[in-house]
PDB file of C-alpha atoms and ligand atoms in Angstrom:
ATOM      1  CA  MET A  30     -32.252   5.572   6.603  1.00 47.00           C
ATOM      2  CA  SER A  31     -30.133   8.181   8.296  1.00 58.00           C
ATOM      3  CA  ASN A  32     -29.828  11.653   6.987  1.00 72.00           C
ATOM      4  CA  LYS A  33     -26.401  12.146   8.917  1.00 83.00           C
ATOM      5  CA  ILE A  34     -23.577  13.647   6.823  1.00 92.00           C
ATOM      6  CA  PRO A  35     -20.978  10.583   6.512  1.00 96.00           C
ATOM      7  CA  LEU A  36     -17.508  11.730   7.874  1.00 98.00           C
ATOM      8  CA  ALA A  37     -14.070   9.791   7.150  1.00 98.00           C
ATOM      9  CA  GLY A  38     -10.550  10.745   7.657  1.00 98.00           C
ATOM     10  CA  VAL A  39      -7.091   9.706   8.040  1.00 98.00           C
ATOM     11  CA  ILE A  40      -5.287   9.547  11.550  1.00 98.00           C
ATOM     12  CA  GLY A  41      -1.544   9.718  12.047  1.00 96.00           C
ATOM     13  CA  SER A  42       0.959  11.924  13.175  1.00 96.00           C
ATOM     14  CA  PRO A  43       2.183  13.608  11.181  1.00 94.00           C
ATOM     15  CA  VAL A  44      -0.587  13.289   8.732  1.00 94.00           C
ATOM     16  CA  ALA A  45      -0.228  16.543   6.564  1.00 92.00           C
ATOM     17  CA  HIS A  46       1.802  15.139   3.878  1.00 89.00           C
ATOM     18  CA  SER A  47      -1.040  12.430   3.375  1.00 92.00           C
ATOM     19  CA  LYS A  48      -2.581  12.349  -0.202  1.00 93.00           C
ATOM     20  CA  SER A  49      -5.667  10.610   0.857  1.00 96.00           C
ATOM     21  CA  PRO A  50      -7.715  13.837   1.682  1.00 97.00           C
ATOM     22  CA  ARG A  51      -7.370  14.977  -1.745  1.00 96.00           C
ATOM     23  CA  LEU A  52      -8.128  11.653  -3.178  1.00 97.00           C
ATOM     24  CA  GLN A  53     -11.166  10.771  -1.119  1.00 98.00           C
ATOM     25  CA  ASN A  54     -12.723  14.214  -1.389  1.00 97.00           C
ATOM     26  CA  TYR A  55     -12.174  14.007  -5.113  1.00 98.00           C
ATOM     27  CA  TRP A  56     -14.157  10.798  -5.238  1.00 98.00           C
ATOM     28  CA  LEU A  57     -16.791  12.197  -2.696  1.00 98.00           C
ATOM     29  CA  HIS A  58     -17.537  15.180  -5.124  1.00 97.00           C
ATOM     30  CA  ARG A  59     -17.226  12.942  -8.271  1.00 98.00           C
ATOM     31  CA  TYR A  60     -19.873  10.415  -6.930  1.00 98.00           C
ATOM     32  CA  GLY A  61     -22.109  13.258  -5.593  1.00 97.00           C
ATOM     33  CA  ILE A  62     -21.717  12.025  -1.914  1.00 97.00           C
ATOM     34  CA  PRO A  63     -22.497  14.716   0.677  1.00 95.00           C
ATOM     35  CA  GLY A  64     -19.624  13.546   2.960  1.00 96.00           C
ATOM     36  CA  TYR A  65     -16.248  14.836   4.033  1.00 97.00           C
ATOM     37  CA  TYR A  66     -12.801  13.174   4.804  1.00 98.00           C
ATOM     38  CA  ILE A  67     -10.568  15.108   7.125  1.00 98.00           C
ATOM     39  CA  PRO A  68      -7.017  14.698   8.144  1.00 98.00           C
ATOM     40  CA  MET A  69      -6.418  14.206  11.853  1.00 98.00           C
ATOM     41  CA  ASP A  70      -3.143  14.536  13.682  1.00 98.00           C
ATOM     42  CA  ILE A  71      -3.909  12.191  16.616  1.00 98.00           C
ATOM     43  CA  ALA A  72      -0.811  11.537  19.353  1.00 97.00           C
ATOM     44  CA  GLN A  73      -0.269   8.077  20.248  1.00 96.00           C
ATOM     45  CA  ALA A  74      -1.757   8.673  23.880  1.00 97.00           C
ATOM     46  CA  ASP A  75      -4.917   9.854  22.580  1.00 98.00           C
ATOM     47  CA  LEU A  76      -5.417   7.293  19.980  1.00 98.00           C
ATOM     48  CA  ARG A  77      -7.993   5.108  22.164  1.00 97.00           C
ATOM     49  CA  GLN A  78     -10.161   7.964  23.127  1.00 98.00           C
ATOM     50  CA  ALA A  79     -10.129   9.325  19.465  1.00 98.00           C
ATOM     51  CA  LEU A  80     -11.244   5.636  18.478  1.00 98.00           C
ATOM     52  CA  ASP A  81     -14.114   6.028  21.124  1.00 97.00           C
ATOM     53  CA  ALA A  82     -15.309   9.181  20.083  1.00 97.00           C
ATOM     54  CA  LEU A  83     -15.106   9.340  16.311  1.00 98.00           C
ATOM     55  CA  PRO A  84     -17.865   6.885  15.629  1.00 96.00           C
ATOM     56  CA  ARG A  85     -20.230   9.025  17.956  1.00 95.00           C
ATOM     57  CA  MET A  86     -19.184  11.988  16.001  1.00 95.00           C
ATOM     58  CA  GLY A  87     -20.554  10.736  12.848  1.00 95.00           C
ATOM     59  CA  PHE A  88     -17.571   8.927  11.323  1.00 98.00           C
ATOM     60  CA  VAL A  89     -17.976   5.919   9.321  1.00 98.00           C
ATOM     61  CA  GLY A  90     -14.281   5.006   9.471  1.00 98.00           C
ATOM     62  CA  VAL A  91     -10.876   6.129   9.030  1.00 98.00           C
ATOM     63  CA  ASN A  92      -7.525   5.309   7.212  1.00 98.00           C
ATOM     64  CA  VAL A  93      -4.592   4.829   9.523  1.00 97.00           C
ATOM     65  CA  THR A  94      -1.160   5.873   8.812  1.00 95.00           C
ATOM     66  CA  ILE A  95       2.085   6.142  10.650  1.00 93.00           C
ATOM     67  CA  PRO A  96       2.596   5.667  13.736  1.00 94.00           C
ATOM     68  CA  HIS A  97      -0.777   3.987  14.298  1.00 96.00           C
ATOM     69  CA  LYS A  98      -1.239   1.010  11.851  1.00 95.00           C
ATOM     70  CA  GLU A  99       0.201  -1.494  14.113  1.00 94.00           C
ATOM     71  CA  THR A 100      -1.433  -0.267  17.412  1.00 96.00           C
ATOM     72  CA  VAL A 101      -4.983  -0.089  16.098  1.00 97.00           C
ATOM     73  CA  LEU A 102      -5.090  -3.826  15.694  1.00 97.00           C
ATOM     74  CA  GLY A 103      -5.008  -4.099  19.457  1.00 97.00           C
ATOM     75  CA  LEU A 104      -7.886  -1.684  19.765  1.00 98.00           C
ATOM     76  CA  ALA A 105     -10.054  -3.232  16.942  1.00 98.00           C
ATOM     77  CA  ASP A 106     -13.027  -5.551  17.693  1.00 98.00           C
ATOM     78  CA  LEU A 107     -12.258  -7.556  14.403  1.00 98.00           C
ATOM     79  CA  VAL A 108      -9.188  -7.770  12.455  1.00 98.00           C
ATOM     80  CA  THR A 109      -9.415  -9.195   8.668  1.00 97.00           C
ATOM     81  CA  ASP A 110      -7.011 -12.142   8.036  1.00 95.00           C
ATOM     82  CA  ARG A 111      -4.814 -10.113   5.647  1.00 94.00           C
ATOM     83  CA  ALA A 112      -4.417  -7.397   8.326  1.00 96.00           C
ATOM     84  CA  ALA A 113      -3.485 -10.017  11.077  1.00 95.00           C
ATOM     85  CA  LEU A 114      -1.114 -11.428   8.441  1.00 92.00           C
ATOM     86  CA  ILE A 115       0.620  -8.032   7.592  1.00 93.00           C
ATOM     87  CA  GLY A 116       0.565  -7.161  11.442  1.00 93.00           C
ATOM     88  CA  ALA A 117      -0.955  -3.802  10.465  1.00 95.00           C
ATOM     89  CA  ALA A 118      -4.050  -2.013   9.550  1.00 97.00           C
ATOM     90  CA  ASN A 119      -4.685   1.110   7.245  1.00 97.00           C
ATOM     91  CA  THR A 120      -8.457   1.042   6.968  1.00 98.00           C
ATOM     92  CA  LEU A 121     -11.008   1.107  10.030  1.00 98.00           C
ATOM     93  CA  ILE A 122     -14.617   0.631   9.642  1.00 98.00           C
ATOM     94  CA  PHE A 123     -16.906   1.874  12.469  1.00 98.00           C
ATOM     95  CA  ARG A 124     -19.633  -0.463  12.077  1.00 97.00           C
ATOM     96  CA  LYS A 125     -23.426   0.390  13.043  1.00 94.00           C
ATOM     97  CA  ASP A 126     -23.091  -2.184  16.022  1.00 95.00           C
ATOM     98  CA  GLY A 127     -20.364  -0.225  17.529  1.00 95.00           C
ATOM     99  CA  LYS A 128     -17.648  -2.719  16.580  1.00 97.00           C
ATOM    100  CA  ILE A 129     -14.266  -1.645  15.092  1.00 98.00           C
ATOM    101  CA  HIS A 130     -13.414  -3.663  12.125  1.00 98.00           C
ATOM    102  CA  ALA A 131      -9.607  -3.261  11.075  1.00 98.00           C
ATOM    103  CA  ASP A 132      -8.328  -4.313   7.385  1.00 98.00           C
ATOM    104  CA  ASN A 133      -5.265  -3.908   5.354  1.00 98.00           C
ATOM    105  CA  THR A 134      -5.850  -2.991   1.754  1.00 98.00           C
ATOM    106  CA  ASP A 135      -2.045  -2.399   0.967  1.00 97.00           C
ATOM    107  CA  GLY A 136      -1.454  -5.769  -0.417  1.00 97.00           C
ATOM    108  CA  TYR A 137      -4.824  -5.549  -2.440  1.00 97.00           C
ATOM    109  CA  GLY A 138      -3.588  -1.941  -3.730  1.00 98.00           C
ATOM    110  CA  PHE A 139      -0.357  -3.431  -4.886  1.00 98.00           C
ATOM    111  CA  MET A 140      -1.977  -6.605  -6.699  1.00 98.00           C
ATOM    112  CA  GLU A 141      -4.880  -4.572  -8.281  1.00 98.00           C
ATOM    113  CA  ASN A 142      -2.568  -2.104  -9.592  1.00 98.00           C
ATOM    114  CA  LEU A 143      -0.101  -4.787 -11.048  1.00 98.00           C
ATOM    115  CA  ARG A 144      -3.093  -6.656 -12.560  1.00 97.00           C
ATOM    116  CA  ARG A 145      -4.235  -3.492 -14.410  1.00 97.00           C
ATOM    117  CA  ALA A 146      -0.562  -1.952 -15.425  1.00 97.00           C
ATOM    118  CA  ALA A 147       0.750  -5.407 -16.379  1.00 98.00           C
ATOM    119  CA  PRO A 148      -2.029  -7.385 -17.616  1.00 97.00           C
ATOM    120  CA  ASP A 149       0.097 -10.152 -19.067  1.00 96.00           C
ATOM    121  CA  TRP A 150       1.681 -10.888 -15.675  1.00 98.00           C
ATOM    122  CA  VAL A 151       0.522 -14.168 -14.133  1.00 97.00           C
ATOM    123  CA  ALA A 152       1.389 -15.563 -10.640  1.00 97.00           C
ATOM    124  CA  ASN A 153       3.074 -18.629 -12.166  1.00 96.00           C
ATOM    125  CA  SER A 154       5.219 -16.663 -14.523  1.00 95.00           C
ATOM    126  CA  GLY A 155       8.277 -17.095 -12.315  1.00 97.00           C
ATOM    127  CA  PRO A 156      10.018 -15.946  -9.023  1.00 98.00           C
ATOM    128  CA  ALA A 157       9.680 -12.582  -7.674  1.00 98.00           C
ATOM    129  CA  ALA A 158      12.318 -10.316  -6.312  1.00 98.00           C
ATOM    130  CA  VAL A 159      11.373  -8.055  -3.351  1.00 98.00           C
ATOM    131  CA  LEU A 160      13.611  -5.425  -2.190  1.00 98.00           C
ATOM    132  CA  GLY A 161      12.953  -4.354   1.510  1.00 98.00           C
ATOM    133  CA  ALA A 162      11.505  -5.842   4.465  1.00 97.00           C
ATOM    134  CA  GLY A 163       9.490  -2.722   5.972  1.00 93.00           C
ATOM    135  CA  GLY A 164       5.680  -2.709   6.417  1.00 91.00           C
ATOM    136  CA  ALA A 165       5.131  -2.135   2.554  1.00 94.00           C
ATOM    137  CA  ALA A 166       7.123  -5.515   1.859  1.00 96.00           C
ATOM    138  CA  ARG A 167       5.139  -7.534   4.265  1.00 96.00           C
ATOM    139  CA  ALA A 168       2.038  -6.303   2.431  1.00 96.00           C
ATOM    140  CA  VAL A 169       3.588  -6.863  -1.027  1.00 98.00           C
ATOM    141  CA  ILE A 170       4.727 -10.268   0.070  1.00 97.00           C
ATOM    142  CA  ALA A 171       1.597 -11.355   1.686  1.00 96.00           C
ATOM    143  CA  SER A 172      -0.248 -10.607  -1.689  1.00 97.00           C
ATOM    144  CA  LEU A 173       2.382 -12.529  -3.847  1.00 98.00           C
ATOM    145  CA  VAL A 174       1.991 -15.469  -1.511  1.00 96.00           C
ATOM    146  CA  GLU A 175      -1.705 -15.225  -1.686  1.00 94.00           C
ATOM    147  CA  VAL A 176      -1.929 -15.356  -5.306  1.00 96.00           C
ATOM    148  CA  GLY A 177       0.688 -18.281  -5.808  1.00 97.00           C
ATOM    149  CA  VAL A 178       3.701 -16.784  -6.895  1.00 98.00           C
ATOM    150  CA  PRO A 179       6.011 -19.959  -6.754  1.00 97.00           C
ATOM    151  CA  GLU A 180       9.181 -18.209  -5.201  1.00 98.00           C
ATOM    152  CA  ILE A 181       9.862 -14.971  -3.367  1.00 98.00           C
ATOM    153  CA  ARG A 182      13.387 -13.795  -3.336  1.00 98.00           C
ATOM    154  CA  LEU A 183      13.860 -11.289  -0.722  1.00 98.00           C
ATOM    155  CA  SER A 184      16.779  -8.684   0.087  1.00 98.00           C
ATOM    156  CA  ASN A 185      17.219  -5.994   2.666  1.00 98.00           C
ATOM    157  CA  ARG A 186      19.759  -3.794   3.845  1.00 98.00           C
ATOM    158  CA  THR A 187      19.287  -4.859   7.315  1.00 98.00           C
ATOM    159  CA  ARG A 188      19.227  -8.797   6.761  1.00 98.00           C
ATOM    160  CA  ALA A 189      17.638  -9.618   9.998  1.00 98.00           C
ATOM    161  CA  ARG A 190      14.417  -8.150   8.930  1.00 97.00           C
ATOM    162  CA  ALA A 191      14.341 -10.082   5.647  1.00 98.00           C
ATOM    163  CA  ASP A 192      14.961 -13.444   7.855  1.00 98.00           C
ATOM    164  CA  SER A 193      12.213 -12.619  10.138  1.00 96.00           C
ATOM    165  CA  LEU A 194       9.738 -12.124   7.052  1.00 97.00           C
ATOM    166  CA  LYS A 195      11.066 -15.474   5.780  1.00 97.00           C
ATOM    167  CA  ALA A 196      10.251 -16.895   9.223  1.00 97.00           C
ATOM    168  CA  GLU A 197       6.796 -15.842   9.130  1.00 94.00           C
ATOM    169  CA  PHE A 198       5.830 -16.283   5.585  1.00 95.00           C
ATOM    170  CA  GLY A 199       7.744 -19.449   4.880  1.00 93.00           C
ATOM    171  CA  ALA A 200       9.558 -21.820   2.613  1.00 95.00           C
ATOM    172  CA  LYS A 201       8.894 -19.731  -0.495  1.00 97.00           C
ATOM    173  CA  VAL A 202      10.781 -16.968   0.775  1.00 98.00           C
ATOM    174  CA  HIS A 203      14.549 -16.825   0.013  1.00 98.00           C
ATOM    175  CA  VAL A 204      16.765 -14.193   1.514  1.00 98.00           C
ATOM    176  CA  TYR A 205      19.714 -12.834  -0.139  1.00 98.00           C
ATOM    177  CA  ASP A 206      22.304 -10.662   1.381  1.00 98.00           C
ATOM    178  CA  TRP A 207      21.946  -6.988   0.128  1.00 98.00           C
ATOM    179  CA  VAL A 208      25.177  -6.839  -1.509  1.00 96.00           C
ATOM    180  CA  GLN A 209      23.984  -9.624  -3.810  1.00 95.00           C
ATOM    181  CA  ALA A 210      20.580  -8.280  -4.461  1.00 97.00           C
ATOM    182  CA  GLY A 211      21.584  -8.126  -8.134  1.00 96.00           C
ATOM    183  CA  ASN A 212      21.848 -12.045  -8.161  1.00 97.00           C
ATOM    184  CA  MET A 213      18.249 -12.446  -7.061  1.00 97.00           C
ATOM    185  CA  ILE A 214      17.120 -10.532 -10.326  1.00 97.00           C
ATOM    186  CA  ASP A 215      18.236 -13.411 -12.566  1.00 96.00           C
ATOM    187  CA  GLY A 216      15.452 -15.299 -14.174  1.00 96.00           C
ATOM    188  CA  ALA A 217      12.932 -13.216 -11.896  1.00 98.00           C
ATOM    189  CA  ALA A 218       9.500 -12.484 -13.704  1.00 98.00           C
ATOM    190  CA  ILE A 219       8.765  -9.549 -11.342  1.00 98.00           C
ATOM    191  CA  MET A 220      10.913  -7.323  -9.516  1.00 98.00           C
ATOM    192  CA  VAL A 221       9.374  -4.929  -6.671  1.00 98.00           C
ATOM    193  CA  ASN A 222      11.312  -2.166  -4.934  1.00 98.00           C
ATOM    194  CA  THR A 223       9.403  -1.640  -1.269  1.00 97.00           C
ATOM    195  CA  THR A 224      12.386   0.536   0.092  1.00 97.00           C
ATOM    196  CA  SER A 225      12.423   4.429   0.141  1.00 95.00           C
ATOM    197  CA  LEU A 226      15.296   4.453  -2.256  1.00 97.00           C
ATOM    198  CA  GLY A 227      14.783   6.410  -5.375  1.00 96.00           C
ATOM    199  CA  MET A 228      12.348   8.796  -3.683  1.00 95.00           C
ATOM    200  CA  VAL A 229      13.066  12.598  -4.061  1.00 94.00           C
ATOM    201  CA  GLY A 230      15.847  13.386  -1.539  1.00 95.00           C
ATOM    202  CA  LYS A 231      17.026   9.746  -1.053  1.00 95.00           C
ATOM    203  CA  PRO A 232      19.773   7.840  -2.797  1.00 97.00           C
ATOM    204  CA  GLU A 233      19.216   5.913  -5.893  1.00 96.00           C
ATOM    205  CA  LEU A 234      18.645   2.238  -5.865  1.00 97.00           C
ATOM    206  CA  ARG A 235      21.710   0.874  -7.196  1.00 94.00           C
ATOM    207  CA  VAL A 236      21.035  -2.925  -7.556  1.00 96.00           C
ATOM    208  CA  PRO A 237      22.734  -4.039 -10.960  1.00 96.00           C
ATOM    209  CA  LEU A 238      19.968  -4.994 -13.462  1.00 97.00           C
ATOM    210  CA  ASP A 239      22.384  -7.054 -15.789  1.00 95.00           C
ATOM    211  CA  GLY A 240      20.397 -10.053 -15.156  1.00 95.00           C
ATOM    212  CA  LEU A 241      16.780  -8.634 -15.695  1.00 97.00           C
ATOM    213  CA  SER A 242      14.735 -10.140 -18.423  1.00 97.00           C
ATOM    214  CA  PRO A 243      12.885  -7.847 -20.834  1.00 98.00           C
ATOM    215  CA  ASP A 244       9.934 -10.012 -20.236  1.00 97.00           C
ATOM    216  CA  ALA A 245      10.018  -9.067 -16.465  1.00 98.00           C
ATOM    217  CA  VAL A 246       7.867  -6.865 -14.708  1.00 98.00           C
ATOM    218  CA  VAL A 247       9.465  -4.018 -12.502  1.00 98.00           C
ATOM    219  CA  CYS A 248       7.233  -2.301  -9.966  1.00 98.00           C
ATOM    220  CA  ASP A 249       8.344   0.373  -7.733  1.00 98.00           C
ATOM    221  CA  ILE A 250       6.307   1.723  -4.615  1.00 96.00           C
ATOM    222  CA  VAL A 251       7.881   4.967  -4.764  1.00 94.00           C
ATOM    223  CA  TYR A 252       5.671   7.548  -6.363  1.00 92.00           C
ATOM    224  CA  THR A 253       7.769  10.626  -6.131  1.00 91.00           C
ATOM    225  CA  PRO A 254       9.074  10.857  -8.756  1.00 94.00           C
ATOM    226  CA  LEU A 255       6.434   8.748 -10.645  1.00 95.00           C
ATOM    227  CA  ARG A 256       9.185   7.634 -12.974  1.00 96.00           C
ATOM    228  CA  THR A 257      12.129   6.667 -10.394  1.00 97.00           C
ATOM    229  CA  PRO A 258      15.444   5.777 -11.686  1.00 98.00           C
ATOM    230  CA  LEU A 259      14.880   2.130 -11.170  1.00 98.00           C
ATOM    231  CA  LEU A 260      11.476   2.206 -13.494  1.00 98.00           C
ATOM    232  CA  GLU A 261      13.821   4.315 -16.078  1.00 98.00           C
ATOM    233  CA  ARG A 262      16.491   1.876 -16.184  1.00 98.00           C
ATOM    234  CA  ALA A 263      13.933  -1.127 -16.492  1.00 98.00           C
ATOM    235  CA  ALA A 264      12.168   0.526 -19.218  1.00 98.00           C
ATOM    236  CA  ARG A 265      15.453   1.049 -21.113  1.00 98.00           C
ATOM    237  CA  ILE A 266      15.957  -2.716 -20.967  1.00 98.00           C
ATOM    238  CA  GLY A 267      12.470  -3.103 -22.219  1.00 98.00           C
ATOM    239  CA  CYS A 268      10.626  -4.263 -19.296  1.00 98.00           C
ATOM    240  CA  THR A 269       6.869  -3.626 -18.360  1.00 98.00           C
ATOM    241  CA  THR A 270       6.851  -1.001 -15.619  1.00 98.00           C
ATOM    242  CA  VAL A 271       4.418  -0.296 -12.778  1.00 98.00           C
ATOM    243  CA  ASP A 272       4.756   2.914 -10.968  1.00 97.00           C
ATOM    244  CA  GLY A 273       3.737   3.460  -7.089  1.00 95.00           C
ATOM    245  CA  LEU A 274       0.755   5.847  -7.625  1.00 96.00           C
ATOM    246  CA  GLY A 275      -1.601   3.066  -8.664  1.00 96.00           C
ATOM    247  CA  MET A 276      -0.792   1.083  -5.422  1.00 96.00           C
ATOM    248  CA  LEU A 277      -1.737   4.536  -3.472  1.00 95.00           C
ATOM    249  CA  LEU A 278      -4.955   4.803  -5.464  1.00 97.00           C
ATOM    250  CA  HIS A 279      -6.160   1.352  -5.349  1.00 98.00           C
ATOM    251  CA  GLN A 280      -5.484   0.752  -1.661  1.00 97.00           C
ATOM    252  CA  ALA A 281      -7.887   3.479  -1.102  1.00 98.00           C
ATOM    253  CA  THR A 282     -11.091   1.970  -2.908  1.00 98.00           C
ATOM    254  CA  PRO A 283     -12.091  -0.538  -0.295  1.00 98.00           C
ATOM    255  CA  GLY A 284     -12.181   1.963   2.544  1.00 98.00           C
ATOM    256  CA  PHE A 285     -14.338   4.321   0.240  1.00 98.00           C
ATOM    257  CA  GLU A 286     -16.624   1.637  -0.710  1.00 98.00           C
ATOM    258  CA  ARG A 287     -17.067   0.366   2.834  1.00 97.00           C
ATOM    259  CA  TRP A 288     -17.894   4.005   4.037  1.00 98.00           C
ATOM    260  CA  PHE A 289     -19.718   5.536   1.547  1.00 97.00           C
ATOM    261  CA  GLY A 290     -21.171   2.673  -0.611  1.00 96.00           C
ATOM    262  CA  ILE A 291     -19.814   3.235  -3.969  1.00 97.00           C
ATOM    263  CA  ARG A 292     -16.664   1.390  -5.531  1.00 97.00           C
ATOM    264  CA  PRO A 293     -14.787   4.253  -6.874  1.00 98.00           C
ATOM    265  CA  ASP A 294     -13.053   4.118 -10.181  1.00 97.00           C
ATOM    266  CA  VAL A 295      -9.214   4.698 -10.558  1.00 97.00           C
ATOM    267  CA  ASP A 296      -8.644   6.085 -13.983  1.00 96.00           C
ATOM    268  CA  GLU A 297      -6.490   8.782 -15.729  1.00 95.00           C
ATOM    269  CA  LYS A 298      -8.647  11.522 -13.981  1.00 96.00           C
ATOM    270  CA  THR A 299      -7.985  10.299 -10.473  1.00 97.00           C
ATOM    271  CA  ARG A 300      -4.239   9.995 -11.190  1.00 96.00           C
ATOM    272  CA  ALA A 301      -4.149  13.484 -12.398  1.00 95.00           C
ATOM    273  CA  VAL A 302      -5.973  15.110  -9.468  1.00 94.00           C
ATOM    274  CA  ILE A 303      -3.376  13.405  -7.178  1.00 93.00           C
ATOM    275  CA  LEU A 304      -0.390  14.330  -9.349  1.00 91.00           C
ATOM    276  CA  GLY A 305      -1.914  17.979  -9.495  1.00 86.00           C
ATOM    277  CA  ALA A 306      -1.374  18.051  -5.727  1.00 65.00           C
TER     278      ALA A 306
HETATM  279  P1  ATR B   7       7.680   1.142   5.206  1.00 58.54           P
HETATM  280  O1  ATR B   7       6.891   0.554   6.319  1.00 58.54           O
HETATM  281  O2  ATR B   7       7.189   2.129   4.168  1.00 58.54           O
HETATM  282  O3  ATR B   7       8.010  -0.002   4.208  1.00 58.54           O
HETATM  283  P2  ATR B   7      10.069   1.052   6.748  1.00 58.54           P
HETATM  284  O4  ATR B   7       9.721  -0.051   7.456  1.00 58.54           O
HETATM  285  O5  ATR B   7      10.770   2.212   7.315  1.00 58.54           O
HETATM  286  O6  ATR B   7       9.073   1.670   5.837  1.00 58.54           O
HETATM  287  O7  ATR B   7      10.995   0.484   5.716  1.00 58.54           O
HETATM  288  C1  ATR B   7      11.934   1.049   4.837  1.00 58.54           C
HETATM  289  C2  ATR B   7      12.764   0.200   3.741  1.00 58.54           C
HETATM  290  O8  ATR B   7      13.568   1.066   2.954  1.00 58.54           O
HETATM  291  C3  ATR B   7      13.603  -0.939   4.666  1.00 58.54           C
HETATM  292  O9  ATR B   7      13.582  -2.162   3.992  1.00 58.54           O
HETATM  293  C4  ATR B   7      14.918  -0.136   4.760  1.00 58.54           C
HETATM  294  O10 ATR B   7      15.808  -0.994   5.272  1.00 58.54           O
HETATM  295  P3  ATR B   7      16.272  -1.313   6.441  1.00 58.54           P
HETATM  296  O11 ATR B   7      15.367  -2.454   7.019  1.00 58.54           O
HETATM  297  O12 ATR B   7      17.618  -1.725   6.457  1.00 58.54           O
HETATM  298  O13 ATR B   7      16.144  -0.008   7.107  1.00 58.54           O
HETATM  299  C5  ATR B   7      14.986   0.348   3.288  1.00 58.54           C
HETATM  300  N1  ATR B   7      15.940   1.479   3.277  1.00 58.54           N
HETATM  301  C6  ATR B   7      15.565   2.842   3.710  1.00 58.54           C
HETATM  302  N2  ATR B   7      16.784   3.597   3.480  1.00 58.54           N
HETATM  303  C7  ATR B   7      17.851   2.675   2.838  1.00 58.54           C
HETATM  304  C8  ATR B   7      18.998   3.047   2.288  1.00 58.54           C
HETATM  305  N3  ATR B   7      19.730   3.974   2.432  1.00 58.54           N
HETATM  306  N4  ATR B   7      19.739   1.739   1.750  1.00 58.54           N
HETATM  307  C9  ATR B   7      19.013   0.638   1.836  1.00 58.54           C
HETATM  308  N5  ATR B   7      17.762   0.411   2.228  1.00 58.54           N
HETATM  309  C10 ATR B   7      17.016   1.235   2.797  1.00 58.54           C
END
């Protein structure tokens, strides 16, 4: 047994906006673990050296944010299947044998949050409609494919990005033009906004919801505000709505467990701690 104080953190640039330190330090305190979680602004040019040094300084792992999520895959010794599929990592584990293990827990966070917030939803309820084709969309689509959703309808302002996701994820993915995004909602059992539209300071997501069934589940990955205009509109139709904060919290649990040995609970208190930030 080592009596070293375990250290973890988040690496990115910029990193000051990250909610991870508040969340992880809250859990450390709550579970009485004598560790620390630190935000570290690391430039791209220093990334390799930082990943060499951190394990030797007592770090057990880090979260990874923009702009390093893709680059770290090339610097890791082991990459999980889901990180390879998504093409990015958000969690690194520094193993005792010196190897760096890269994982991506975004899709897990999305699915775990969905399961808790919309327990009646099942994968074979019907097609999924996904808006956006960035990094978050890749994680969401990967998790929907993994659980067996029969059809994924995808639309993005820049159609080429959606087409390339179809090329990767295969025949289940059907691409719609951005101006016709409203059409893909017809008969969908779940709709997910992975764009930044609806976020504070950004325009609203203006997709028509006429075709949306009250039985559908509507998820937003935006969490500022918590109740986005999309979720408000969906709630008025009678849909079950799932906010983006839960995905943020759940994606953090596998890292905490691997680093500190306890699976943290995502409960109302945890949400309140982050909302109070
Ligand atoms: P992330 O990795 O967080 O998903 P991203 O790769 O920048 O971030 O993706 C942001 C998503 O929001 C993209 O789907 C983007 O559409 P484009 O691929 O056309 O850029 C979408 N997005 C951002 N601003 C938008 C806007 N004003 N209208 C429509 N889509 C927008």
